[in-house]
XYZ file of C-alpha atoms in Angstrom:
296
model
C 107.680 97.887 119.990
C 106.040 95.286 117.802
C 106.636 97.043 114.672
C 110.635 97.145 115.290
C 110.172 93.040 116.299
C 108.353 92.913 112.717
C 110.860 94.720 111.021
C 113.771 93.029 112.708
C 112.218 89.588 112.034
C 112.109 90.382 108.205
C 115.614 91.693 107.816
C 116.573 88.363 109.771
C 114.746 86.766 107.145
C 116.499 88.587 104.559
C 119.850 87.766 106.116
C 119.469 84.269 106.431
C 118.270 83.586 102.646
C 121.414 86.026 101.566
C 123.834 83.947 103.843
C 122.227 80.463 102.635
C 122.374 81.423 98.874
C 125.089 78.381 97.839
C 128.312 79.277 97.287
C 129.481 76.596 94.951
C 127.286 75.060 91.683
C 127.207 71.586 93.856
C 125.593 73.675 96.732
C 123.466 75.212 94.292
C 122.274 71.995 92.365
C 121.911 70.242 95.832
C 119.419 72.941 97.145
C 117.518 73.202 93.814
C 116.666 69.637 93.902
C 115.668 69.850 98.001
C 113.649 73.037 97.349
C 111.761 70.868 94.392
C 111.514 67.711 96.626
C 109.910 69.983 99.195
C 107.093 71.300 96.934
C 107.206 74.251 98.973
C 107.017 77.707 96.861
C 108.796 79.772 99.158
C 111.836 77.329 99.555
C 112.246 77.411 95.663
C 112.373 81.237 95.559
C 114.608 81.135 98.142
C 117.272 79.219 96.386
C 117.681 82.537 94.069
C 116.442 81.604 91.104
C 114.205 83.664 88.566
C 111.048 82.149 89.208
C 107.627 83.557 88.127
C 104.596 83.878 90.291
C 102.813 81.800 87.875
C 105.381 78.919 88.114
C 105.068 79.247 91.955
C 101.329 79.276 92.189
C 101.126 76.354 89.783
C 103.944 74.054 91.941
C 102.032 74.964 95.095
C 99.246 72.823 93.440
C 101.282 70.157 91.880
C 100.065 66.417 92.119
C 103.639 65.044 92.475
C 107.050 65.770 93.251
C 110.622 64.653 92.293
C 111.866 62.177 94.501
C 115.530 60.674 95.337
C 117.279 63.197 93.739
C 120.880 63.385 93.562
C 123.650 65.649 91.814
C 125.352 63.134 89.723
C 128.514 65.291 88.455
C 129.602 68.755 88.609
C 131.364 70.407 85.457
C 133.376 74.025 85.574
C 132.335 75.307 82.211
C 133.750 79.038 83.045
C 134.495 81.519 85.445
C 131.033 82.137 86.276
C 129.424 79.042 84.687
C 128.914 75.512 85.294
C 126.844 72.555 84.728
C 125.120 69.639 87.033
C 124.357 66.321 86.113
C 121.369 65.237 88.237
C 119.079 62.026 88.347
C 115.621 61.981 89.998
C 112.415 59.915 90.322
C 109.081 61.374 88.505
C 106.028 59.870 86.931
C 107.175 56.374 88.310
C 110.241 56.579 86.292
C 113.889 57.181 86.799
C 115.687 60.434 85.179
C 118.445 62.505 83.910
C 119.084 66.105 83.355
C 121.716 68.754 82.704
C 121.204 71.547 84.788
C 123.025 75.162 83.983
C 124.507 76.826 87.169
C 125.334 80.199 86.962
C 127.169 82.815 89.531
C 124.978 85.821 90.370
C 126.264 88.680 92.974
C 128.740 86.189 94.128
C 126.390 83.164 94.689
C 125.584 79.990 92.381
C 121.818 79.582 91.314
C 120.259 77.612 88.546
C 119.765 78.970 85.463
C 117.015 78.819 82.739
C 117.100 74.874 82.990
C 115.502 74.941 86.348
C 112.204 75.303 84.240
C 110.426 73.038 81.708
C 107.889 74.685 79.063
C 104.303 73.622 78.645
C 101.426 74.834 76.666
C 97.667 73.616 77.111
C 94.988 73.172 74.926
C 91.453 72.767 75.380
C 88.257 71.983 73.184
C 86.358 74.114 75.482
C 87.144 77.416 77.471
C 90.027 79.994 76.902
C 91.936 78.899 79.905
C 92.938 75.850 81.905
C 94.122 75.585 85.139
C 97.621 74.248 86.290
C 98.060 73.439 89.928
C 96.638 76.604 91.760
C 96.934 78.777 88.826
C 95.018 79.695 85.582
C 96.718 80.223 82.375
C 95.728 80.898 78.852
C 95.001 77.932 76.298
C 97.811 77.825 73.798
C 100.331 80.003 75.834
C 103.537 78.837 76.679
C 104.357 78.848 80.295
C 107.612 77.978 82.341
C 107.155 75.721 85.166
C 108.918 74.005 87.720
C 109.725 70.312 87.216
C 107.029 68.137 88.717
C 103.579 66.337 87.660
C 100.599 68.686 87.218
C 96.712 67.922 86.984
C 95.582 70.480 84.104
C 91.927 70.784 84.409
C 89.188 73.101 82.418
C 88.670 76.247 83.302
C 86.389 77.820 84.950
C 85.485 74.329 87.136
C 82.451 75.760 88.043
C 81.174 75.339 84.713
C 83.333 72.714 82.830
C 84.766 69.429 83.891
C 87.890 67.507 82.323
C 91.486 66.779 83.088
C 94.867 65.583 81.869
C 98.014 64.598 83.635
C 101.378 67.026 82.944
C 104.644 66.041 83.150
C 107.325 68.975 83.436
C 111.098 68.117 83.092
C 113.962 70.612 83.014
C 114.703 71.994 79.518
C 111.980 69.768 78.069
C 108.988 71.049 76.563
C 105.473 69.611 76.690
C 102.138 69.993 75.249
C 98.937 68.574 77.063
C 95.308 68.729 75.704
C 92.028 69.071 78.171
C 89.259 67.315 76.597
C 86.537 69.444 78.309
C 82.954 69.207 78.720
C 79.980 71.538 79.921
C 78.518 70.698 83.273
C 74.751 71.080 83.828
C 75.674 74.657 85.511
C 76.831 75.906 81.908
C 73.885 74.962 80.458
C 71.772 76.858 83.217
C 74.144 79.815 82.991
C 73.588 80.218 79.116
C 69.815 79.541 79.515
C 69.588 82.493 82.198
C 71.792 84.477 79.917
C 69.558 83.556 76.738
C 66.506 84.588 79.000
C 67.957 87.913 79.892
C 68.771 88.532 76.134
C 65.373 87.725 75.019
C 63.603 89.782 77.664
C 65.843 93.035 75.891
C 64.381 91.560 72.526
C 60.959 91.632 73.861
C 60.720 94.917 75.992
C 58.217 97.342 75.157
C 60.598 100.202 74.484
C 61.521 102.158 71.248
C 63.595 99.111 69.773
C 60.020 97.208 69.369
C 57.983 99.976 67.886
C 59.533 99.657 64.322
C 58.467 97.063 61.428
C 61.502 95.371 61.588
C 62.199 92.910 64.416
C 65.563 93.341 66.802
C 68.641 91.825 65.393
C 70.017 88.759 67.103
C 66.723 87.739 68.273
C 65.072 85.348 66.316
C 62.145 86.932 65.655
C 60.529 87.062 62.062
C 56.981 88.250 61.886
C 54.970 87.913 58.597
C 53.300 91.349 58.774
C 54.168 92.627 55.074
C 51.246 90.567 53.658
C 48.985 92.406 55.726
C 50.454 95.843 56.773
C 51.255 98.972 54.699
C 53.034 100.068 57.863
C 53.561 99.249 61.276
C 53.436 101.820 64.198
C 53.908 99.212 67.150
C 54.772 95.869 67.855
C 54.266 94.218 71.457
C 55.578 90.941 72.450
C 54.700 88.108 74.910
C 56.872 85.106 75.684
C 54.971 82.393 76.280
C 57.817 79.895 76.682
C 61.627 80.970 76.264
C 63.675 78.109 73.551
C 65.436 75.758 75.621
C 69.147 75.974 74.821
C 71.610 73.530 73.855
C 75.438 73.892 74.200
C 77.600 72.559 71.494
C 81.491 72.804 71.259
C 81.442 76.698 70.318
C 78.219 77.548 69.875
C 74.186 77.020 70.894
C 70.999 76.058 69.659
C 67.878 77.053 71.412
C 64.437 75.646 70.053
C 60.698 75.485 71.100
C 59.739 78.903 72.122
C 56.834 80.171 71.841
C 56.199 83.906 71.083
C 53.219 85.991 70.527
C 53.560 89.528 68.885
C 50.740 92.061 68.454
C 51.359 94.181 65.729
C 49.264 97.517 65.268
C 49.429 100.030 62.232
C 47.991 100.770 58.717
C 46.776 97.544 56.598
C 46.850 97.124 53.199
C 43.538 98.856 52.844
C 44.828 102.054 54.423
C 42.864 101.246 57.565
C 43.869 101.069 61.095
C 44.632 97.237 61.954
C 45.633 95.333 64.658
C 46.844 91.373 64.136
C 48.085 89.035 66.810
C 50.806 86.386 65.158
C 51.742 83.553 67.163
C 54.903 81.031 66.709
C 55.499 77.707 68.592
C 58.538 77.408 66.901
C 60.709 80.105 68.285
C 64.284 78.993 67.893
C 67.668 81.436 68.044
C 71.489 80.377 67.510
C 74.366 81.816 68.652
C 78.318 81.313 69.923
C 79.398 80.437 73.317
C 82.996 81.334 74.808
C 84.082 80.432 78.277
C 86.471 83.019 79.885
C 88.530 82.292 83.087
C 85.644 82.963 85.266
C 82.205 83.086 83.040
C 80.388 81.658 80.350
C 79.551 84.543 77.380
C 76.901 83.881 74.961
C 76.234 85.962 71.964
C 73.009 85.364 69.992
C 73.153 86.002 66.076
């Protein structure tokens, strides 16, 4: 019985939405404006406009909504086309816009002018958060008219935000000046330590005379050894990492390497080398969820 009740309720909602779809361009423009004023993504979707999940997700977290919206005039431009001149208040200013209204399946809806287009850039990270939605840096996205806080992402590693004002039919650009949080440095240091542990592990990669790549290791064994049979490393202190805009520098490490092989005189030889200036460089990138470190 409960399944039938739920099914009937869902059918009722669909029927209500169908019946509630505006039958005139005036009703379509008014329904659209009221939905924007409500801040409710479901109300926006119920107007019938072709809206993406990205736009709805961003709208759910909009920082300011339009107010005092009114339809000033309607002009019928064809059998299934009309335009509406509207006014509203947003960003502490009175504004006007022209909406295209189209007829779809016997009901009128606002067309592509329901949206503005926004492109975000950031000096750190490959994505930003707009409202409750994460979008790629440099990607043009259609958003519903409102004000949005655009924040650096991921928020657990980066901070910085900028205000974005989206208006119907208009293109907007926003730049987020992002800075790394202490958590980003900690995450990078953890990744570096894991990488250096692999560099210095006692496996087949450390038994050749050539140090592993991307580890910042240089051993001057060439003046004392004819051939190297084995290298054993011991990290006494990891290099401390400092993050830049797109890369990192890690300095001040202490590394001990014990080299075994054949000396220049042909005899077996074991020599220990120690450096207190172990350093390494590399690139960093911030994805939607994490920091990725690449050592040179």
